Short mmCIF file of C-alpha atoms in Angstrom, two decimals:
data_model
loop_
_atom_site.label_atom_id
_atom_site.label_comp_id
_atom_site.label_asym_id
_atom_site.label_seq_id
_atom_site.Cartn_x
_atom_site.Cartn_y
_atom_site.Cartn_z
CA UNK A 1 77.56 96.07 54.39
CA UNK A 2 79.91 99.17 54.29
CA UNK A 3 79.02 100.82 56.83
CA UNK A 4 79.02 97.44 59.21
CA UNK A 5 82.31 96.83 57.94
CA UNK A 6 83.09 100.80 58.86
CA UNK A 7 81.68 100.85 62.73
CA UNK A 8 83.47 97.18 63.37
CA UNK A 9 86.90 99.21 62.08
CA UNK A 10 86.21 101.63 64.29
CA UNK A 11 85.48 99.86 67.28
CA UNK A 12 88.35 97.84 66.34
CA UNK A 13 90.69 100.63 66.21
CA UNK A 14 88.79 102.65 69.64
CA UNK A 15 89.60 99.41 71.81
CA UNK A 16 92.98 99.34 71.01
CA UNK A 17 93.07 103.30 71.87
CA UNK A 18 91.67 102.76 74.97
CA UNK A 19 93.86 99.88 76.06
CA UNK A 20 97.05 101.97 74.84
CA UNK A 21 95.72 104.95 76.79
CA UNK A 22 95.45 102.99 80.24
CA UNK A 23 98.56 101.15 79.46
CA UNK A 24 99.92 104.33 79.13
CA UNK A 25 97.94 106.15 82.18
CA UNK A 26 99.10 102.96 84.27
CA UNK A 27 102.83 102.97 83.50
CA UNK A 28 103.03 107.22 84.07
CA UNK A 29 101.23 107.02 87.09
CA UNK A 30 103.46 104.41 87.81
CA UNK A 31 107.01 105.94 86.98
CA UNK A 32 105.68 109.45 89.14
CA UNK A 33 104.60 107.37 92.40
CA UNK A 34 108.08 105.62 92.00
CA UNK A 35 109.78 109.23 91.90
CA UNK A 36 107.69 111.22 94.45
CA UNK A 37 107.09 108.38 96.94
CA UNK A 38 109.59 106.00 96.42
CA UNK A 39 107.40 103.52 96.07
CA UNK A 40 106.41 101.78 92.91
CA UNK A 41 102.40 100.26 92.35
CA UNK A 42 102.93 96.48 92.69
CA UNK A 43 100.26 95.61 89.74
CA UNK A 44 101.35 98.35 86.95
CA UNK A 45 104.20 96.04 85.56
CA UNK A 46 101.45 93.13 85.35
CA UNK A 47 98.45 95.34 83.81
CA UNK A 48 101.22 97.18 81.33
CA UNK A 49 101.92 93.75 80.14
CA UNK A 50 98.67 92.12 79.82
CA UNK A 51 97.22 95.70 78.25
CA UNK A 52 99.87 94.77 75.89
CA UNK A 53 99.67 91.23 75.13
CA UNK A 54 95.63 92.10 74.53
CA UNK A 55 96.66 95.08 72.01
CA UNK A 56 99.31 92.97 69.88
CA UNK A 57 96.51 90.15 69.35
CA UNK A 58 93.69 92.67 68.58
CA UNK A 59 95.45 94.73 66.73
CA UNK A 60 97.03 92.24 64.00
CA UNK A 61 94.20 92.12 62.29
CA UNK A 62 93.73 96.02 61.31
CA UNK A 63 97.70 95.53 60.35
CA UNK A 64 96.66 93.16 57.96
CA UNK A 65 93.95 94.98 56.45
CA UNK A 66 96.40 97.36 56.00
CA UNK A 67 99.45 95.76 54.65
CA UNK A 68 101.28 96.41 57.70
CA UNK A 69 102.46 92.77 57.96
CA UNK A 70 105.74 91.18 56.57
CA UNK A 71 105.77 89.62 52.96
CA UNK A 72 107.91 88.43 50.81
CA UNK A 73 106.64 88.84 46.91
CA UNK A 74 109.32 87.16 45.09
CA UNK A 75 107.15 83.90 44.13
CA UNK A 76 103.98 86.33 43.32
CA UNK A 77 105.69 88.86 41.17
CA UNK A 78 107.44 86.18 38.81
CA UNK A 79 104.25 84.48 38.05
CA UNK A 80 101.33 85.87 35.40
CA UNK A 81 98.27 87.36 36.74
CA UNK A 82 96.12 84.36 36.83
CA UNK A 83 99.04 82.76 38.86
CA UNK A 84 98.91 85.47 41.11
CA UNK A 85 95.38 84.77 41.71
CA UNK A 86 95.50 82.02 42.38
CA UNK A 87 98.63 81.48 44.99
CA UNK A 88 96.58 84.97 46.50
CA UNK A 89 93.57 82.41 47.04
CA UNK A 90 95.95 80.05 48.28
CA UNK A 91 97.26 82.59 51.17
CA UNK A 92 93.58 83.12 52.30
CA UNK A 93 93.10 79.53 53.01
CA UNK A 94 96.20 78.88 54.23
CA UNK A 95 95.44 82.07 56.68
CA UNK A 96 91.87 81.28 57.44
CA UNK A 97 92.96 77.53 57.86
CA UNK A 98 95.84 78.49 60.47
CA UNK A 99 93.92 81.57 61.76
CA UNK A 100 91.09 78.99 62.83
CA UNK A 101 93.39 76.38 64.30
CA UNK A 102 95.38 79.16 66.72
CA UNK A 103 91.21 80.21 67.98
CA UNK A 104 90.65 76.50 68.55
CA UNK A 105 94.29 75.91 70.58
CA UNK A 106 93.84 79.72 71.96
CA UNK A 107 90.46 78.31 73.30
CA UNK A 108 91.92 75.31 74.87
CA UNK A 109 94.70 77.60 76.61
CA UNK A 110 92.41 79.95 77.76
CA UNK A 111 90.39 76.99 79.61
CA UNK A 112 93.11 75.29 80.87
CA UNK A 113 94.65 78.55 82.56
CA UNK A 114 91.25 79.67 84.31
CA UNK A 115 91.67 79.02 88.12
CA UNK A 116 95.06 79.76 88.43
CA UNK A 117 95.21 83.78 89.33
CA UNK A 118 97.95 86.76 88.14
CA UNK A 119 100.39 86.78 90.86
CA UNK A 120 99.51 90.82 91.74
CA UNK A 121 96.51 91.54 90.19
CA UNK A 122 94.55 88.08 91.63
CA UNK A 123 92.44 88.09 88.53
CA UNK A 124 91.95 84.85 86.74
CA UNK A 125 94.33 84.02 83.28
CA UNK A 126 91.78 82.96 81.05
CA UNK A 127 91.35 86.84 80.63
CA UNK A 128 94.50 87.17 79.91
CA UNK A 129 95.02 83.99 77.88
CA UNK A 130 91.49 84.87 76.46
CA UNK A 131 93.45 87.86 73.97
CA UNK A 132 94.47 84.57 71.94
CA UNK A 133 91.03 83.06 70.04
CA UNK A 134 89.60 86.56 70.01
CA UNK A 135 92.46 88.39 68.82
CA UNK A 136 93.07 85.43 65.77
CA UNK A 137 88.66 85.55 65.47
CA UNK A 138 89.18 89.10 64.54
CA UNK A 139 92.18 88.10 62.32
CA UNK A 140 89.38 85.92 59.97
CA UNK A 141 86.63 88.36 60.46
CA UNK A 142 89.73 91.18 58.79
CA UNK A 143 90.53 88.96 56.59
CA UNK A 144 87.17 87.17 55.42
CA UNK A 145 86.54 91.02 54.54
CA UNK A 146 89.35 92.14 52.53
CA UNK A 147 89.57 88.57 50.75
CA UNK A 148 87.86 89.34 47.33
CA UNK A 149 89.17 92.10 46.51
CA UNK A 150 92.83 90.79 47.35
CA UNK A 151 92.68 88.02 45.21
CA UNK A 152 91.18 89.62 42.53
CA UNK A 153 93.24 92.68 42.44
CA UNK A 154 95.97 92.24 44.73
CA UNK A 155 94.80 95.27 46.57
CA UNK A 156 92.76 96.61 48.92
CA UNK A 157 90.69 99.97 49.17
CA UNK A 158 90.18 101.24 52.51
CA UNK A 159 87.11 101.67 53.57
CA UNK A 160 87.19 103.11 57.05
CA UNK A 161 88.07 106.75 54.98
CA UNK A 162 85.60 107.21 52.27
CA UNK A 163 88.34 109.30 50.05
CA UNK A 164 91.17 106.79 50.23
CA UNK A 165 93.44 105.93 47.43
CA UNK A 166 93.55 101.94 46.17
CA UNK A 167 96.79 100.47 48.05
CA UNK A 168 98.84 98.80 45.93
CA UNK A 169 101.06 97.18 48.39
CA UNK A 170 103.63 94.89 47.04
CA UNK A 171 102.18 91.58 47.65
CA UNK A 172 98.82 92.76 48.90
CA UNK A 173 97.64 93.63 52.47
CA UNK A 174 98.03 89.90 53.77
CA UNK A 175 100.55 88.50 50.93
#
């Protein structure tokens, strides 16, 4: 289960490299037509943005593996451990509950935007829109992972390097 949990990481974390790289290949290639030609390319501003939308939704979820999202501990750190637990159990459900909803409206988007094309790069939305449900399915599929061992312990060990330390971020990786 490990080492699933290891190669989905990584191919996690590799798609988001790639789509920085070409979002970054696009947007240089860009800038040095602009300068040596004068002329800019009329579908870099549109792929630089969708490249991006696509990386913020597929990459939340290895931020919250990792703690990298907001929270406020206030409520958590006042209570005793077993009240910790539990309002930790009560942020996965409230997650996976809201995380599941956004894939369901994401979906609906998605299908609603299909036949209407990206004004420069004539491709159709829903692959655009599409960065929605699969960027909140990965969000449960991060979370549904790191779930036990953030209620229980309120932290998370990394797993995609074998030698990591426990994190013992305030609040947890998702709290």
């Amino acid at each position: 289960m490990k080492r699933l949990e290891r190669i989905f990481v990584a191919l996690n974390a590799w798609a988001l490299i790639i789509m920085l790289s070409a979002m970054t290949l696009v947007i240089g290639a860009n800038i040095t037509f602009r300068y040596l030609t004068g002329h800019s390319v009329p579908w870099a501003d549109e792929a630089a943005r969708y490249l991006m939308i696509w990386l913020t939704f597929t990459g939340a979820g290895l931020i919250l593996r990792n703690g990298g999202h907001v929270a406020i501990t206030n409520l958590q750190d006042a209570l005793p451990a077993s009240g910790q637990k539990f309002l930790r159990a009560a942020i996965v459900v409230g997650l996976l509950i809201f995380f599941g909803f956004m894939v369901h409206v994401g979906l609906q988007y998605a299908q609603r935007m299909q036949l209407q094309l990206t004004p420069a790069l004539r491709i159709p939305f829903i692959y655009v829109y599409a960065a929605m449900p699969i960027g909140f399915g990965l969000l449960i599929i991060h979370l549904l992972i790191i779930a036990r061992l953030f209620i229980t312990a309120g932290t998370y060990k990394r797993s995609d390097d074998a030698g990591a330390k426990v994190n013992s971020l305030p609040g947890g990786p998702i709290g």
